[in-house]
Amino acid sequence: MFADLRARAREVLEPAHWDYFEGGAGDERTLRANEEAFERLRLVPRVLRSTGPRYLGTTLFGTGLRTPILVAPTAFHRLAHPDGELATARGAAAAGTVYVVSMAATTPVEAIAAVAGPWWLQLYPQPDRDFTAALVRRAEAAGCGALVVTADSPVFGRRERDHRNAFHDLPPGLCCENLRDATGAVRDIVMDAGLGWAGIDWLRGVTGLPIVLKGVLHPADAELAVEHGVSGLIVSNHGGRQLDGAVATADALPAVAKAVGGRLPVLVDGGIRRGADVLAALALGADAVLVGRPVLWGLAAGGADGVRLVLDSLSEDLDRVLALAGFRTPAEVTPDAVATR
Amino acid sequence: MFADLRARAREVLEPAHWDYFEGGAGDERTLRANEEAFERLRLVPRVLRSTGPRYLGTTLFGTGLRTPILVAPTAFHRLAHPDGELATARGAAAAGTVYVVSMAATTPVEAIAAVAGPWWLQLYPQPDRDFTAALVRRAEAAGCGALVVTADSPVFGRRERDHRNAFHDLPPGLCCENLRDATGAVRDIVMDAGLGWAGIDWLRGVTGLPIVLKGVLHPADAELAVEHGVSGLIVSNHGGRQLDGAVATADALPAVAKAVGGRLPVLVDGGIRRGADVLAALALGADAVLVGRPVLWGLAAGGADGVRLVLDSLSEDLDRVLALAGFRTPAEVTPDAVATR
Amino acid sequence: MFADLRARAREVLEPAHWDYFEGGAGDERTLRANEEAFERLRLVPRVLRSTGPRYLGTTLFGTGLRTPILVAPTAFHRLAHPDGELATARGAAAAGTVYVVSMAATTPVEAIAAVAGPWWLQLYPQPDRDFTAALVRRAEAAGCGALVVTADSPVFGRRERDHRNAFHDLPPGLCCENLRDATGAVRDIVMDAGLGWAGIDWLRGVTGLPIVLKGVLHPADAELAVEHGVSGLIVSNHGGRQLDGAVATADALPAVAKAVGGRLPVLVDGGIRRGADVLAALALGADAVLVGRPVLWGLAAGGADGVRLVLDSLSEDLDRVLALAGFRTPAEVTPDAVATR
Amino acid sequence: MFADLRARAREVLEPAHWDYFEGGAGDERTLRANEEAFERLRLVPRVLRSTGPRYLGTTLFGTGLRTPILVAPTAFHRLAHPDGELATARGAAAAGTVYVVSMAATTPVEAIAAVAGPWWLQLYPQPDRDFTAALVRRAEAAGCGALVVTADSPVFGRRERDHRNAFHDLPPGLCCENLRDATGAVRDIVMDAGLGWAGIDWLRGVTGLPIVLKGVLHPADAELAVEHGVSGLIVSNHGGRQLDGAVATADALPAVAKAVGGRLPVLVDGGIRRGADVLAALALGADAVLVGRPVLWGLAAGGADGVRLVLDSLSEDLDRVLALAGFRTPAEVTPDAVATR
């Protein structure tokens, strides 16, 4: 659906920045596997179900959205467009969905919040607990709806494109605005290999916001997540940017959803490029999905309007696909909508 | 078998019309999957069965045909050849088979009927019930043998080629002749998302013609179809033109045939390009098959003679393949003629 | 192994003759599937089995051969080389194996017999029983060791290359020398769709020669073959030249071998191109194999010496592969030499 | 990871030597299958396991190594770099791992030992038992830590590249320095098809060194190896250089590891090119792995530094991948780290 938009984004971006957004870890096996897993799935539609007008509305943690398609957290939006995260926030708001702001945003959350609809903050809990708690307070004060804790990043993945491009630092004038400490200095994000479930327990003590754990691929971790009181899960392999060789999210989703057994909302990202992929994700057990790269293509190519175009196109395609498969709402989608092999 | 004919059709057609006939929805995954599913199947022939002369004759709803290969409904034949549906009707009659006239034919059914052998009418039941009933009466009066109700189209599929080509309207002089209302004005076909089983029940009350439900892929819908008194089923994904990602018909057929359990004739279309595909479809549970695009290639390249050539070639190839696999008639074909994996 | 030899053969042959020898039926799916099935198989060697010198000797119907690799019947050898079947016979004799002479040989069996080692005659039983019986007598008198009855040819396969090349007749001076009747006139070979098991019973009454049934792919036919008293089976799809779409022989072999249960020798042809393929065939239940096209490559490129080179190379490669897999003789090969998936 | 290094190695090597190092037997099916088997595997990481700093240290036969990645035995290092095996030994020592010296080394073991860290000697037991015993004594005297007995080579594999290149002999000045007999003459290595388990029993009587059996792919041979008192196993197909068509090592490993049941260390080589492959091998039952060709690329491109770079890069990548998958040590890796299909 987005071939032209993607080509336009590639044109307007610095090659090294394109590679940063588009690339994955290692040989990019997981990056490819994510898309291929959805492409391989086959749908089994139902007919004559009077699917009338569809209703895509979805409620997550008490917030009503117009669509089950959310904006996944991705870093450095001012590399993609001068308006950066503000454009993304406006586009997501116009589309009636949640924008998950990356901890590595190049715009302060307060400024984002001023133009956003519902938004959540993605968080790498830092070894400096006080600093982490202060950032959580900032987010709460700005109206953040949930914390998305990235669990798949004890260390950085090996991003070969960035090595080749020697892309290590943001250009002058850009920085991670939400990593300023009390003195105004900008800290580096620390990938904390020491992070464990105790870190999640600590965070739950610090904030009343829903905690959504991102990066779960193993059903045993889904079970632990429920036990540790998180509010939701995102089945994710970080868009193929961390562990190259990791299972595709469409392949991991069913076992995770089964382990959760409806006790929490389960979201999924990675390789979702069309309405049929969303439908398949719902059939495999997801309650909602997130999209990352297509939003960046829209952002680069058209700012806030581009972001909205991507999100609206996906929702419109989901609407069509729901009708064609015989459903009126995302919640109606049943596992038999995907063929078993 | 038809590579040359297909190339010739491509040559003579306007590129946008070629794309209209040849293309599918979305990324055309289902379009490709239909052909690939048949190509992947492997046959296990029997030997020394004195297969003497074969007999392809098949009876459907009381009508005897010379072959189990029917003409699938496809729209706008006057785009493919000046003689349009009249040529298709003549070719099908010469080949001794049923022509399923599309509701979007560019020739009135009365004119088609005047030159056709056995013919059925494909129908999208319109929200305007009176208009629909009037069309059914017209078809009955013209000698229609059955109504083929398309069930897979609550909304239009996303046909990217047509968007790209800006192909939205028929050229001046052509229209859907069977959509004229009492005043002679031509209506647009409405894809009715509200259509449900009640619409089928209504139609059964309006006509005594056999109703054949087209677009069934899920065995639960096959069961419902039997319960709602339809006379036959067509396992179809609309040639990959509606729900992109839908299961290939060869993959969906066995479960549907099993659900029907012989209570109704089961037909199948999508990706059938050679006699071996017909044999495989019979082994997987079909009673007969329909072919769409190859008929259009024949029509474009050679009018009525081209249509007959395609149909006769397929029947001749089926005859050969039946002999080579150890069968004398379509009805003799057993499930073990296809290898399990 | 034979890439250079194959290229050389292609060079020296008339293109239409190359296509005749090399091509298959329809879209050549089975032709490709035969080779691919062997290429996909994986071997699980045993180690430290003191495999000392290997011994490839094999006995079939009382005749001792130096190798379990036989020459499959193929037609018209004088199209491939001026010495025709005489060269093939000499090459096979030098390699110590059986030459299965095609009924469509371009040399009389008496002349072949004069230079051959052990040889069998391939037979399409003709509707004219007297003529068939007379040919059997000729073969017996010339010293034929067995009759190979082709069971997979009730009609001709659709060979698209031959149609395209308009290859229908042998060039002047060449004919099927063994199809001369009492008057010396050469008959056409009739593919007899009426042939059944009764034809096999009749043939057993006419001759005391072992009857080997060629073209069995279905285990039920293997069972019938045993019941009808044949002496051996060849799992074959006619090198992909009859029913396009038929299962690859390596895929069909295990079920046939299981049905036979050691009551008869089971041979296989189709796609065997290297020693590892022979080993795999033995592991899947074959007692011996036949090769067709590689022998033709050798014949075209080098006459009798070329034939011998092909056969000796294959046997040498089998010898090596047996050692590497931990076996000393073909008979020692066990099913676990092929990996299950 | 090593694309640039490999390209550099290809540049500096004589084409025939490149082919010797890089090629495999026959059609190189097993050569490709080894890499593809690892590429196909999908990992299922665990999260939030406080993987802090990792520790790759591994103990094999009482020797502590800094990494579970060893140097596989490969021949003729002086073809790859003037410093030959001395460079490899220095690189491996710097990386803190075992160097398995090939019996076909172009440098005497005494010279290698003088610069090496822990090293083992790969051995083809020769039919001349006295000569074999003398070589074992030489190795013992030089400080060899274990004997790696190659079990997969009763005969030479068919290396088509070497035939094509007419690569049969080492250039003047190079020879197999460890095959000198008492008179100083250099013997040819004999592939002994007569070698059996009795040869292993004999060797155990001759030396107290641990015997590691290399080339085991069948679980029954693993069981026999335990019964015959070997100290370890290497699941190997000789890098695809012996039996073409042999199962990929990643596919053979689980059954072998299961048969061993922890009674001996199980190592594996073949197709390991990145940290994720090592992790997968550990999950499939290996205790350690060996790499061959990448070490040769490093050696050709950069001598001892190149060897160290390859080994350190792999260990660093393993370290990262362990963290990303949720493990702190190789021994912690569990079977569920690899997805089943």
PDB file of C-alpha atoms in Angstrom, chain B residues 46-231:
ATOM      1  CA  ARG B  46      -3.391 -45.386 -11.196  1.00  0.00           C
ATOM      2  CA  VAL B  47      -2.340 -47.671 -14.044  1.00  0.00           C
ATOM      3  CA  LEU B  48      -3.783 -50.467 -16.169  1.00  0.00           C
ATOM      4  CA  ARG B  49      -7.386 -49.482 -15.614  1.00  0.00           C
ATOM      5  CA  SER B  50      -8.592 -49.903 -19.228  1.00  0.00           C
ATOM      6  CA  THR B  51      -9.578 -46.248 -19.351  1.00  0.00           C
ATOM      7  CA  GLY B  52     -10.777 -46.739 -22.947  1.00  0.00           C
ATOM      8  CA  PRO B  53     -12.539 -43.625 -24.266  1.00  0.00           C
ATOM      9  CA  ARG B  54     -13.281 -41.083 -21.554  1.00  0.00           C
ATOM     10  CA  TYR B  55     -16.630 -39.376 -21.023  1.00  0.00           C
ATOM     11  CA  LEU B  56     -16.526 -35.874 -19.564  1.00  0.00           C
ATOM     12  CA  GLY B  57     -20.293 -35.334 -19.480  1.00  0.00           C
ATOM     13  CA  THR B  58     -21.590 -33.771 -16.299  1.00  0.00           C
ATOM     14  CA  THR B  59     -25.088 -32.919 -15.111  1.00  0.00           C
ATOM     15  CA  LEU B  60     -25.698 -29.842 -12.955  1.00  0.00           C
ATOM     16  CA  PHE B  61     -29.213 -28.919 -11.751  1.00  0.00           C
ATOM     17  CA  GLY B  62     -30.724 -31.142 -14.401  1.00  0.00           C
ATOM     18  CA  THR B  63     -28.733 -29.737 -17.301  1.00  0.00           C
ATOM     19  CA  GLY B  64     -26.355 -32.022 -19.136  1.00  0.00           C
ATOM     20  CA  LEU B  65     -22.977 -30.522 -20.112  1.00  0.00           C
ATOM     21  CA  ARG B  66     -20.247 -32.001 -22.256  1.00  0.00           C
ATOM     22  CA  THR B  67     -17.572 -31.057 -19.725  1.00  0.00           C
ATOM     23  CA  PRO B  68     -17.230 -30.184 -16.031  1.00  0.00           C
ATOM     24  CA  ILE B  69     -15.425 -26.960 -17.022  1.00  0.00           C
ATOM     25  CA  LEU B  70     -17.746 -23.914 -16.916  1.00  0.00           C
ATOM     26  CA  VAL B  71     -17.259 -20.258 -17.777  1.00  0.00           C
ATOM     27  CA  ALA B  72     -16.874 -18.169 -14.617  1.00  0.00           C
ATOM     28  CA  PRO B  73     -18.665 -14.817 -14.435  1.00  0.00           C
ATOM     29  CA  THR B  74     -16.449 -11.884 -15.420  1.00  0.00           C
ATOM     30  CA  ALA B  75     -17.506  -8.344 -16.217  1.00  0.00           C
ATOM     31  CA  PHE B  76     -17.379  -6.063 -19.267  1.00  0.00           C
ATOM     32  CA  HIS B  77     -16.715  -8.467 -22.141  1.00  0.00           C
ATOM     33  CA  ARG B  78     -17.136  -5.691 -24.701  1.00  0.00           C
ATOM     34  CA  LEU B  79     -13.906  -4.252 -23.314  1.00  0.00           C
ATOM     35  CA  ALA B  80     -12.211  -7.466 -24.398  1.00  0.00           C
ATOM     36  CA  HIS B  81     -13.811  -7.904 -27.813  1.00  0.00           C
ATOM     37  CA  PRO B  82     -16.385  -5.992 -29.904  1.00  0.00           C
ATOM     38  CA  ASP B  83     -18.731  -8.999 -29.813  1.00  0.00           C
ATOM     39  CA  GLY B  84     -18.494  -9.023 -26.027  1.00  0.00           C
ATOM     40  CA  GLU B  85     -20.746 -11.427 -24.140  1.00  0.00           C
ATOM     41  CA  LEU B  86     -22.282 -12.662 -27.392  1.00  0.00           C
ATOM     42  CA  ALA B  87     -18.922 -14.107 -28.395  1.00  0.00           C
ATOM     43  CA  THR B  88     -18.467 -15.708 -24.981  1.00  0.00           C
ATOM     44  CA  ALA B  89     -21.943 -17.188 -25.169  1.00  0.00           C
ATOM     45  CA  ARG B  90     -21.326 -18.634 -28.626  1.00  0.00           C
ATOM     46  CA  GLY B  91     -17.948 -20.061 -27.596  1.00  0.00           C
ATOM     47  CA  ALA B  92     -19.356 -21.674 -24.462  1.00  0.00           C
ATOM     48  CA  ALA B  93     -22.306 -23.098 -26.377  1.00  0.00           C
ATOM     49  CA  ALA B  94     -19.977 -24.597 -28.966  1.00  0.00           C
ATOM     50  CA  ALA B  95     -17.947 -26.155 -26.168  1.00  0.00           C
ATOM     51  CA  GLY B  96     -21.091 -27.598 -24.623  1.00  0.00           C
ATOM     52  CA  THR B  97     -20.854 -25.914 -21.280  1.00  0.00           C
ATOM     53  CA  VAL B  98     -22.534 -23.351 -19.038  1.00  0.00           C
ATOM     54  CA  TYR B  99     -21.769 -19.673 -19.396  1.00  0.00           C
ATOM     55  CA  VAL B 100     -22.230 -17.803 -16.136  1.00  0.00           C
ATOM     56  CA  VAL B 101     -23.148 -14.298 -17.268  1.00  0.00           C
ATOM     57  CA  SER B 102     -21.873 -11.532 -15.038  1.00  0.00           C
ATOM     58  CA  MET B 103     -24.386  -9.048 -13.625  1.00  0.00           C
ATOM     59  CA  ALA B 104     -21.923  -6.501 -14.992  1.00  0.00           C
ATOM     60  CA  ALA B 105     -22.266  -7.777 -18.537  1.00  0.00           C
ATOM     61  CA  THR B 106     -22.189  -5.155 -21.271  1.00  0.00           C
ATOM     62  CA  THR B 107     -24.897  -6.985 -23.242  1.00  0.00           C
ATOM     63  CA  PRO B 108     -28.545  -7.561 -22.261  1.00  0.00           C
ATOM     64  CA  VAL B 109     -29.330 -11.072 -21.074  1.00  0.00           C
ATOM     65  CA  GLU B 110     -32.030 -11.395 -23.701  1.00  0.00           C
ATOM     66  CA  ALA B 111     -29.489 -10.936 -26.474  1.00  0.00           C
ATOM     67  CA  ILE B 112     -27.071 -13.300 -24.785  1.00  0.00           C
ATOM     68  CA  ALA B 113     -29.763 -15.901 -24.300  1.00  0.00           C
ATOM     69  CA  ALA B 114     -30.580 -15.773 -28.010  1.00  0.00           C
ATOM     70  CA  VAL B 115     -27.165 -17.216 -28.918  1.00  0.00           C
ATOM     71  CA  ALA B 116     -26.186 -19.074 -25.749  1.00  0.00           C
ATOM     72  CA  GLY B 117     -26.356 -22.688 -24.714  1.00  0.00           C
ATOM     73  CA  PRO B 118     -27.137 -23.185 -21.043  1.00  0.00           C
ATOM     74  CA  TRP B 119     -26.468 -20.001 -19.099  1.00  0.00           C
ATOM     75  CA  TRP B 120     -26.742 -18.829 -15.521  1.00  0.00           C
ATOM     76  CA  LEU B 121     -26.815 -15.292 -14.181  1.00  0.00           C
ATOM     77  CA  GLN B 122     -24.415 -14.013 -11.540  1.00  0.00           C
ATOM     78  CA  LEU B 123     -26.128 -11.679  -9.115  1.00  0.00           C
ATOM     79  CA  TYR B 124     -25.121  -9.163  -6.466  1.00  0.00           C
ATOM     80  CA  PRO B 125     -28.472  -8.844  -4.643  1.00  0.00           C
ATOM     81  CA  GLN B 126     -29.137  -5.097  -4.505  1.00  0.00           C
ATOM     82  CA  PRO B 127     -30.491  -3.301  -1.443  1.00  0.00           C
ATOM     83  CA  ASP B 128     -33.385  -2.277  -3.688  1.00  0.00           C
ATOM     84  CA  ARG B 129     -35.259  -5.587  -3.478  1.00  0.00           C
ATOM     85  CA  ASP B 130     -37.823  -4.644  -6.122  1.00  0.00           C
ATOM     86  CA  PHE B 131     -35.109  -3.860  -8.614  1.00  0.00           C
ATOM     87  CA  THR B 132     -33.378  -7.151  -7.794  1.00  0.00           C
ATOM     88  CA  ALA B 133     -36.593  -9.107  -8.187  1.00  0.00           C
ATOM     89  CA  ALA B 134     -37.240  -7.434 -11.530  1.00  0.00           C
ATOM     90  CA  LEU B 135     -33.818  -8.491 -12.783  1.00  0.00           C
ATOM     91  CA  VAL B 136     -34.486 -12.045 -11.642  1.00  0.00           C
ATOM     92  CA  ARG B 137     -37.750 -12.019 -13.591  1.00  0.00           C
ATOM     93  CA  ARG B 138     -35.914 -10.770 -16.681  1.00  0.00           C
ATOM     94  CA  ALA B 139     -33.417 -13.602 -16.338  1.00  0.00           C
ATOM     95  CA  GLU B 140     -36.124 -16.199 -15.804  1.00  0.00           C
ATOM     96  CA  ALA B 141     -37.986 -14.935 -18.840  1.00  0.00           C
ATOM     97  CA  ALA B 142     -34.828 -15.157 -20.938  1.00  0.00           C
ATOM     98  CA  GLY B 143     -34.227 -18.773 -19.941  1.00  0.00           C
ATOM     99  CA  CYS B 144     -31.626 -18.475 -17.211  1.00  0.00           C
ATOM    100  CA  GLY B 145     -30.783 -21.852 -15.645  1.00  0.00           C
ATOM    101  CA  ALA B 146     -29.577 -20.761 -12.224  1.00  0.00           C
ATOM    102  CA  LEU B 147     -28.666 -17.724 -10.157  1.00  0.00           C
ATOM    103  CA  VAL B 148     -25.086 -17.447  -8.968  1.00  0.00           C
ATOM    104  CA  VAL B 149     -25.168 -15.191  -5.923  1.00  0.00           C
ATOM    105  CA  THR B 150     -21.857 -13.578  -5.093  1.00  0.00           C
ATOM    106  CA  ALA B 151     -21.391 -13.666  -1.329  1.00  0.00           C
ATOM    107  CA  ASP B 152     -17.821 -12.391  -1.012  1.00  0.00           C
ATOM    108  CA  SER B 153     -18.432  -8.740  -1.846  1.00  0.00           C
ATOM    109  CA  PRO B 154     -19.950  -6.720   1.013  1.00  0.00           C
ATOM    110  CA  VAL B 155     -17.571  -3.965  -0.157  1.00  0.00           C
ATOM    111  CA  PHE B 156     -15.228  -3.525  -3.118  1.00  0.00           C
ATOM    112  CA  GLY B 157     -11.749  -5.017  -2.899  1.00  0.00           C
ATOM    113  CA  ARG B 158      -8.873  -2.602  -3.182  1.00  0.00           C
ATOM    114  CA  ARG B 159      -7.681  -2.957  -6.780  1.00  0.00           C
ATOM    115  CA  GLU B 160      -4.437  -1.058  -6.903  1.00  0.00           C
ATOM    116  CA  ARG B 161      -3.922  -1.416 -10.637  1.00  0.00           C
ATOM    117  CA  ASP B 162      -7.268   0.271 -11.343  1.00  0.00           C
ATOM    118  CA  HIS B 163      -6.398   3.120  -8.956  1.00  0.00           C
ATOM    119  CA  ARG B 164      -3.074   3.584 -10.694  1.00  0.00           C
ATOM    120  CA  ASN B 165      -4.723   3.501 -14.112  1.00  0.00           C
ATOM    121  CA  ALA B 166      -7.609   5.708 -12.977  1.00  0.00           C
ATOM    122  CA  PHE B 167      -9.884   3.084 -14.474  1.00  0.00           C
ATOM    123  CA  HIS B 168     -13.277   3.897 -12.989  1.00  0.00           C
ATOM    124  CA  ASP B 169     -15.786   4.099 -15.840  1.00  0.00           C
ATOM    125  CA  LEU B 170     -16.665   2.163 -18.934  1.00  0.00           C
ATOM    126  CA  PRO B 171     -15.897   3.948 -22.221  1.00  0.00           C
ATOM    127  CA  PRO B 172     -18.776   5.795 -23.929  1.00  0.00           C
ATOM    128  CA  GLY B 173     -21.229   3.403 -25.513  1.00  0.00           C
ATOM    129  CA  LEU B 174     -20.698   0.610 -23.005  1.00  0.00           C
ATOM    130  CA  CYS B 175     -22.718   0.086 -19.866  1.00  0.00           C
ATOM    131  CA  CYS B 176     -24.086  -2.614 -17.592  1.00  0.00           C
ATOM    132  CA  GLU B 177     -27.070  -3.387 -19.773  1.00  0.00           C
ATOM    133  CA  ASN B 178     -28.806  -5.522 -17.201  1.00  0.00           C
ATOM    134  CA  LEU B 179     -28.839  -2.764 -14.608  1.00  0.00           C
ATOM    135  CA  ARG B 180     -31.363  -0.646 -16.446  1.00  0.00           C
ATOM    136  CA  ASP B 181     -34.383   0.162 -14.328  1.00  0.00           C
ATOM    137  CA  ALA B 182     -37.967   0.633 -15.465  1.00  0.00           C
ATOM    138  CA  THR B 183     -37.105   4.035 -16.962  1.00  0.00           C
ATOM    139  CA  GLY B 184     -34.165   2.673 -18.939  1.00  0.00           C
ATOM    140  CA  ALA B 185     -31.585   4.407 -16.741  1.00  0.00           C
ATOM    141  CA  VAL B 186     -28.532   2.337 -15.832  1.00  0.00           C
ATOM    142  CA  ARG B 187     -27.920   1.935 -12.146  1.00  0.00           C
ATOM    143  CA  ASP B 188     -24.559   1.428 -10.477  1.00  0.00           C
ATOM    144  CA  ILE B 189     -24.011  -1.950  -8.899  1.00  0.00           C
ATOM    145  CA  VAL B 190     -24.176  -1.606  -5.123  1.00  0.00           C
ATOM    146  CA  MET B 191     -21.982  -3.835  -2.992  1.00  0.00           C
ATOM    147  CA  ASP B 192     -24.348  -4.423  -0.095  1.00  0.00           C
ATOM    148  CA  ALA B 193     -22.539  -4.830   3.221  1.00  0.00           C
ATOM    149  CA  GLY B 194     -25.919  -5.442   4.797  1.00  0.00           C
ATOM    150  CA  LEU B 195     -26.498  -8.617   2.799  1.00  0.00           C
ATOM    151  CA  GLY B 196     -26.975 -11.647   5.019  1.00  0.00           C
ATOM    152  CA  TRP B 197     -28.538 -15.086   5.012  1.00  0.00           C
ATOM    153  CA  ALA B 198     -31.936 -13.392   5.182  1.00  0.00           C
ATOM    154  CA  GLY B 199     -31.190 -12.023   1.719  1.00  0.00           C
ATOM    155  CA  ILE B 200     -30.709 -15.565   0.467  1.00  0.00           C
ATOM    156  CA  ASP B 201     -33.952 -16.649   2.108  1.00  0.00           C
ATOM    157  CA  TRP B 202     -35.724 -13.716   0.449  1.00  0.00           C
ATOM    158  CA  LEU B 203     -34.309 -14.647  -2.941  1.00  0.00           C
ATOM    159  CA  ARG B 204     -35.466 -18.239  -2.563  1.00  0.00           C
ATOM    160  CA  GLY B 205     -38.945 -16.866  -2.013  1.00  0.00           C
ATOM    161  CA  VAL B 206     -38.742 -14.772  -5.161  1.00  0.00           C
ATOM    162  CA  THR B 207     -37.601 -17.415  -7.638  1.00  0.00           C
ATOM    163  CA  GLY B 208     -37.714 -21.113  -8.251  1.00  0.00           C
ATOM    164  CA  LEU B 209     -34.314 -21.050  -9.995  1.00  0.00           C
ATOM    165  CA  PRO B 210     -31.495 -22.959  -8.335  1.00  0.00           C
ATOM    166  CA  ILE B 211     -29.380 -20.610  -6.249  1.00  0.00           C
ATOM    167  CA  VAL B 212     -25.633 -21.226  -6.353  1.00  0.00           C
ATOM    168  CA  LEU B 213     -23.681 -19.405  -3.665  1.00  0.00           C
ATOM    169  CA  LYS B 214     -20.325 -18.100  -4.886  1.00  0.00           C
ATOM    170  CA  GLY B 215     -17.468 -17.107  -2.612  1.00  0.00           C
ATOM    171  CA  VAL B 216     -17.598 -19.724   0.129  1.00  0.00           C
ATOM    172  CA  LEU B 217     -14.207 -20.508   1.729  1.00  0.00           C
ATOM    173  CA  HIS B 218     -15.103 -21.402   5.318  1.00  0.00           C
ATOM    174  CA  PRO B 219     -16.695 -24.805   6.066  1.00  0.00           C
ATOM    175  CA  ALA B 220     -19.070 -23.194   8.567  1.00  0.00           C
ATOM    176  CA  ASP B 221     -20.524 -21.105   5.759  1.00  0.00           C
ATOM    177  CA  ALA B 222     -20.908 -24.238   3.645  1.00  0.00           C
ATOM    178  CA  GLU B 223     -22.954 -25.763   6.450  1.00  0.00           C
ATOM    179  CA  LEU B 224     -25.100 -22.608   6.677  1.00  0.00           C
ATOM    180  CA  ALA B 225     -25.579 -22.638   2.925  1.00  0.00           C
ATOM    181  CA  VAL B 226     -26.999 -26.147   3.084  1.00  0.00           C
ATOM    182  CA  GLU B 227     -29.276 -25.118   5.958  1.00  0.00           C
ATOM    183  CA  HIS B 228     -30.539 -22.129   3.983  1.00  0.00           C
ATOM    184  CA  GLY B 229     -31.522 -24.308   1.058  1.00  0.00           C
ATOM    185  CA  VAL B 230     -29.147 -23.166  -1.657  1.00  0.00           C
ATOM    186  CA  SER B 231     -28.681 -25.586  -4.553  1.00  0.00           C
TER     187      SER B 231
END
